[in-house]
Coordinates of C-alpha atoms in Angstrom, one line a residue:
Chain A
X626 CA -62.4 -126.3 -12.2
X627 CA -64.1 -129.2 -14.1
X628 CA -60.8 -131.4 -15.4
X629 CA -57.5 -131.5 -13.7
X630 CA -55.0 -133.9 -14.9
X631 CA -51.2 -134.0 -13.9
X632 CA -48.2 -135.8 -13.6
X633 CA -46.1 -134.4 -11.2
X634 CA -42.3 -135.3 -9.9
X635 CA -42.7 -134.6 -6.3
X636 CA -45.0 -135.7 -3.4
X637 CA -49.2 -135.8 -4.7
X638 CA -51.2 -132.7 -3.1
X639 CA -54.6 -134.8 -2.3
X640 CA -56.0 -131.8 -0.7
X641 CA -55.4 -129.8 -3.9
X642 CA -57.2 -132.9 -5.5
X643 CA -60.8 -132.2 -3.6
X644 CA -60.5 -128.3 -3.7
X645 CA -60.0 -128.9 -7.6
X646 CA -63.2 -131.0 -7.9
X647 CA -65.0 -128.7 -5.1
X648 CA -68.4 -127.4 -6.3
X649 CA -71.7 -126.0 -4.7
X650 CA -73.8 -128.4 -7.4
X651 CA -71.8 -131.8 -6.1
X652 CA -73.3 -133.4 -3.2
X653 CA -70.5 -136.5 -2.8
X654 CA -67.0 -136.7 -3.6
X655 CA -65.0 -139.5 -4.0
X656 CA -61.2 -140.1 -3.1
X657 CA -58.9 -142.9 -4.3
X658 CA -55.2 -142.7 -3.3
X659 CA -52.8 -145.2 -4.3
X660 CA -49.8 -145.6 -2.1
X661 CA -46.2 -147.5 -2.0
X662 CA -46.4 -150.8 -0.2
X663 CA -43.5 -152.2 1.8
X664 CA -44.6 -155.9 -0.2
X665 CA -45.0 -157.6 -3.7
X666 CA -46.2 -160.8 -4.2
X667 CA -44.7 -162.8 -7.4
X668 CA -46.9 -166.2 -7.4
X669 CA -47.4 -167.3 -3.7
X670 CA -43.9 -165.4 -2.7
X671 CA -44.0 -162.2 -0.4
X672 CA -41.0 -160.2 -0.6
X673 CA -40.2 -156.6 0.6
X674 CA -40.4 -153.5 -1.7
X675 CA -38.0 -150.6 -0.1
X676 CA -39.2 -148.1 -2.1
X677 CA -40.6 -147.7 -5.8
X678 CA -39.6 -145.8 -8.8
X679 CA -42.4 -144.2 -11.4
X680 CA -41.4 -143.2 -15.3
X681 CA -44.4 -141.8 -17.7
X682 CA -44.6 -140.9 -21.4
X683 CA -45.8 -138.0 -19.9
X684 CA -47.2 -136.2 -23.3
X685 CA -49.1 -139.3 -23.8
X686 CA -49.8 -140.5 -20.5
X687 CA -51.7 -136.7 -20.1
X688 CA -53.7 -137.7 -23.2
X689 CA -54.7 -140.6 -22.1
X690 CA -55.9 -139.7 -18.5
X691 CA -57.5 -137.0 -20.3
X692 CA -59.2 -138.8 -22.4
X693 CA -60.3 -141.2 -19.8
X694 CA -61.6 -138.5 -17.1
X695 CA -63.3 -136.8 -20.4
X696 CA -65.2 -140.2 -20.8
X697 CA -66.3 -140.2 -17.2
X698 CA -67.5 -137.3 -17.3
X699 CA -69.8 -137.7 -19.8
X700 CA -71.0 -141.3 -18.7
X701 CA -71.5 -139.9 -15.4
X702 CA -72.5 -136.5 -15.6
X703 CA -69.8 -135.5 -13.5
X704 CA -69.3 -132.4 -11.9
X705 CA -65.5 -132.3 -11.5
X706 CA -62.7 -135.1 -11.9
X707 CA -58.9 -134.6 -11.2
X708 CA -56.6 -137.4 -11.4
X709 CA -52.3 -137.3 -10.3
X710 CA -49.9 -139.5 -11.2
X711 CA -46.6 -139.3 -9.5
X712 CA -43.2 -140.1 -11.4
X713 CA -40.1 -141.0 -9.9
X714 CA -38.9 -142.2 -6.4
X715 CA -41.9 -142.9 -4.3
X716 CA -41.4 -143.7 -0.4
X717 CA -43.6 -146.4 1.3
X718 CA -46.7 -144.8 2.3
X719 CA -46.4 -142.3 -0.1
X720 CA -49.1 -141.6 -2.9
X721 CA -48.4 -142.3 -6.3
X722 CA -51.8 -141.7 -7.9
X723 CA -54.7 -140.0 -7.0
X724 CA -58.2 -139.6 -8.3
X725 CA -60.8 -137.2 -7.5
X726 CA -64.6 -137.1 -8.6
X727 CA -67.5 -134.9 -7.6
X728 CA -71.0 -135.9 -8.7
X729 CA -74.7 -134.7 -7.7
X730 CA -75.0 -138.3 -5.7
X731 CA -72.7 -140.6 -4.6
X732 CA -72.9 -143.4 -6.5
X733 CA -71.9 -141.8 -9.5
X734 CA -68.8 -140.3 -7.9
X735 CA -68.2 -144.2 -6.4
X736 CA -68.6 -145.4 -9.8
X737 CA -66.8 -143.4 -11.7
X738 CA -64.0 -143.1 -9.5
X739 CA -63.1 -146.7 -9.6
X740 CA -63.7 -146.8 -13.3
X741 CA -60.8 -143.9 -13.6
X742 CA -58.5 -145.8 -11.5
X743 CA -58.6 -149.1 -13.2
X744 CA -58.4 -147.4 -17.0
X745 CA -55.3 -145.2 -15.8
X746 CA -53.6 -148.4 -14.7
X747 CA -54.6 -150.6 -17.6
X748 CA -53.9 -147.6 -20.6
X749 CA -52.0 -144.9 -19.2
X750 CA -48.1 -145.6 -20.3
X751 CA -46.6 -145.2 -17.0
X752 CA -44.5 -147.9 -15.6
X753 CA -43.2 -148.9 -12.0
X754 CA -40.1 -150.2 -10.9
X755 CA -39.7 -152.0 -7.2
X756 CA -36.4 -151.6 -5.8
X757 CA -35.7 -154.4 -3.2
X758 CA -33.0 -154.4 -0.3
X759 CA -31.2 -156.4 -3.0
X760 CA -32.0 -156.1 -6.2
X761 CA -34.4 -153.8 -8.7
X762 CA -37.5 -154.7 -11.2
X763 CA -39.6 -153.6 -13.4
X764 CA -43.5 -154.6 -12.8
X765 CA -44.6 -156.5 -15.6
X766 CA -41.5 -156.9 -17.3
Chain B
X1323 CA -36.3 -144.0 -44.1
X1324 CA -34.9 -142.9 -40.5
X1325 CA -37.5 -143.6 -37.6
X1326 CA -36.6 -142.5 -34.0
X1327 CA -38.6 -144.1 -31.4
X1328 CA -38.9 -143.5 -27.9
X1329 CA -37.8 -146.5 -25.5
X1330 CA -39.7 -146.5 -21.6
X1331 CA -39.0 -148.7 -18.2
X1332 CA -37.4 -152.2 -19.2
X1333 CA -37.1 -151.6 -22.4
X1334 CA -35.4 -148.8 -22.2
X1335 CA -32.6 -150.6 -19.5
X1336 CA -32.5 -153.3 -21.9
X1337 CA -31.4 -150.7 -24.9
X1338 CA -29.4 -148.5 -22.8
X1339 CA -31.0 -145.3 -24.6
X1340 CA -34.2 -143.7 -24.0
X1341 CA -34.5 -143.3 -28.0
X1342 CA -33.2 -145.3 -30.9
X1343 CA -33.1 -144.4 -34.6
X1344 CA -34.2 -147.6 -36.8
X1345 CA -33.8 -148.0 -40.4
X1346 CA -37.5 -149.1 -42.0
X1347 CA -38.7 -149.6 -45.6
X1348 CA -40.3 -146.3 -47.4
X1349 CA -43.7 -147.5 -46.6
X1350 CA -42.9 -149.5 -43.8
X1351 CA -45.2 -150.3 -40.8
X1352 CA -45.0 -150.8 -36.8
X1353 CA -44.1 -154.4 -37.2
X1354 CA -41.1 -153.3 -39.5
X1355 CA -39.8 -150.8 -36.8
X1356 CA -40.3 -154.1 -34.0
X1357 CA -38.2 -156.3 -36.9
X1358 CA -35.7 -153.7 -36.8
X1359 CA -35.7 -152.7 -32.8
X1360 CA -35.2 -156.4 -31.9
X1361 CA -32.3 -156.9 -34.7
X1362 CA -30.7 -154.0 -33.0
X1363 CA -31.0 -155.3 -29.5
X1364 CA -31.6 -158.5 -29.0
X1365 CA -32.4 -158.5 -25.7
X1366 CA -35.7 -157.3 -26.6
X1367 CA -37.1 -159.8 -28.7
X1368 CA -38.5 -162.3 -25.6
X1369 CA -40.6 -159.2 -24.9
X1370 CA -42.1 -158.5 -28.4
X1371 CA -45.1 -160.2 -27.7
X1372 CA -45.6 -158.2 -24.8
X1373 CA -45.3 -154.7 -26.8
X1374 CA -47.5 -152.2 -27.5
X1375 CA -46.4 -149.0 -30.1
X1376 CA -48.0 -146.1 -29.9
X1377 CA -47.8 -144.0 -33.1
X1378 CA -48.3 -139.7 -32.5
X1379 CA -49.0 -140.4 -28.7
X1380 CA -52.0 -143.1 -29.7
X1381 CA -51.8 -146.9 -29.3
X1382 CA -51.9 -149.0 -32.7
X1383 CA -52.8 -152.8 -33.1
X1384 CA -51.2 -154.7 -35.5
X1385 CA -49.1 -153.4 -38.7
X1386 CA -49.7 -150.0 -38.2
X1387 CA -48.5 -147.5 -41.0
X1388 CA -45.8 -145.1 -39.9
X1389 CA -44.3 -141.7 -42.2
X1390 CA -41.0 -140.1 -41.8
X1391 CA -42.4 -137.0 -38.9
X1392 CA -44.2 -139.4 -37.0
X1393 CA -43.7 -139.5 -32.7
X1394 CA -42.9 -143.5 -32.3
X1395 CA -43.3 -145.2 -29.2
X1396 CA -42.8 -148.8 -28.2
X1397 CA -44.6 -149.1 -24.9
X1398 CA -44.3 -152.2 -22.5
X1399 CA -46.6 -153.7 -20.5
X1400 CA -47.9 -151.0 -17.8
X1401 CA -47.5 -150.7 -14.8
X1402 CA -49.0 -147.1 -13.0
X1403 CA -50.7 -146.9 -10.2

């Protein structure tokens, strides 16, 4: 399978993520997973996070993680790419994205792995809530 | 014409509705639908600087046009990941 891109509402399958981008031509893989920290920092101020809550646009947020693994693909010559993004409550330690890329070498699949991770999280419209021990708030907002 | 427009995160807590229908001018344009969002809820208006619409599931810049049909979506600063 050369392209999988989902949004799911339960816990992210990484395993399913490297048997989706499994392939006899790819000779690396690489695996980013983004998970819950029990911190946030706001300036120089540590504070705990209890747990995190994730909404998506999903329709468009698809789209647009399409769009991005599509342009991967062809910068790289990639061989497969899967990207996950979780929505709602998200434990700490839990994953809440994932990305997947298979390549011929493994610089490509380095490469293009990071650049899928930083255009989901500067273009896909999905947004995070922290919820403290005493209070809630939206990341960026 | 009648524009309904799709609210996410803050901005959506801040409306109280995860969609809003907005009076705009025959014609009208994204910055017409912001006029009108942050007329209808104030609350929003500190934040306008900080919005992004997306019109049919694809980001705009500037006054984009928008038609009677169209899928409109203010987005706020992101967050995923």
């Amino acid at each position: 399978m050369p392209q999988m891109v989902k949004i799911v509402n339960g816990p992210v399958d990484v395993s399913g993520l490297l048997s989706a981008v499994s392939d006899p031509r790819a000779g690396g893989t690489a695996l980013f997973v983004g998970t819950t920290r029990n911190f946030s920092v706001d300036g120089e101020r540590e504070y705990p996070v209890s747990y995190l809550v994730y909404e998506a646009y999903e329709p468009m947020a698809l789209k647009v993680m399409n769009d991005i693994a599509g342009a991967a693909r062809s910068r790289w010559g990639l061989i497969g790419v899967a990207a996950v993004h979780r929505t709602g409550r998200v434990e700490i330690g839990e994953a809440s994205v994932a990305i997947a890329v298979s390549a011929a070498h493994r610089a490509e699949a380095f490469e293009a792995c990071r650049f899928i991770i930083d255009a989901v999280k500067r273009d896909a419209p999905i947004w995070k809530k922290e919820v403290l021990p005493e209070s809630e708030r939206w990341v960026g907002l | 014409m009648t524009a309904r427009v799709l609210l996410f995160g803050g901005i959506r807590e801040i409306a109280g509705a995860d969609s809003v229908e907005l009076d705009i001018p025959e014609g009208g344009t994204t910055e017409n639908m912001l006029d009108a969002l942050t007329r209808a809820h104030p609350g929003i208006g500190r934040w306008r600087p900080f919005l992004r619409v997306a019109v049919n599931r694809e980001y705009t810049a500037g006054a984009a046009p928008v038609s009677a049909g169209d899928e409109i979506a203010v987005i706020p600063p992101v967050s995923g990941g």
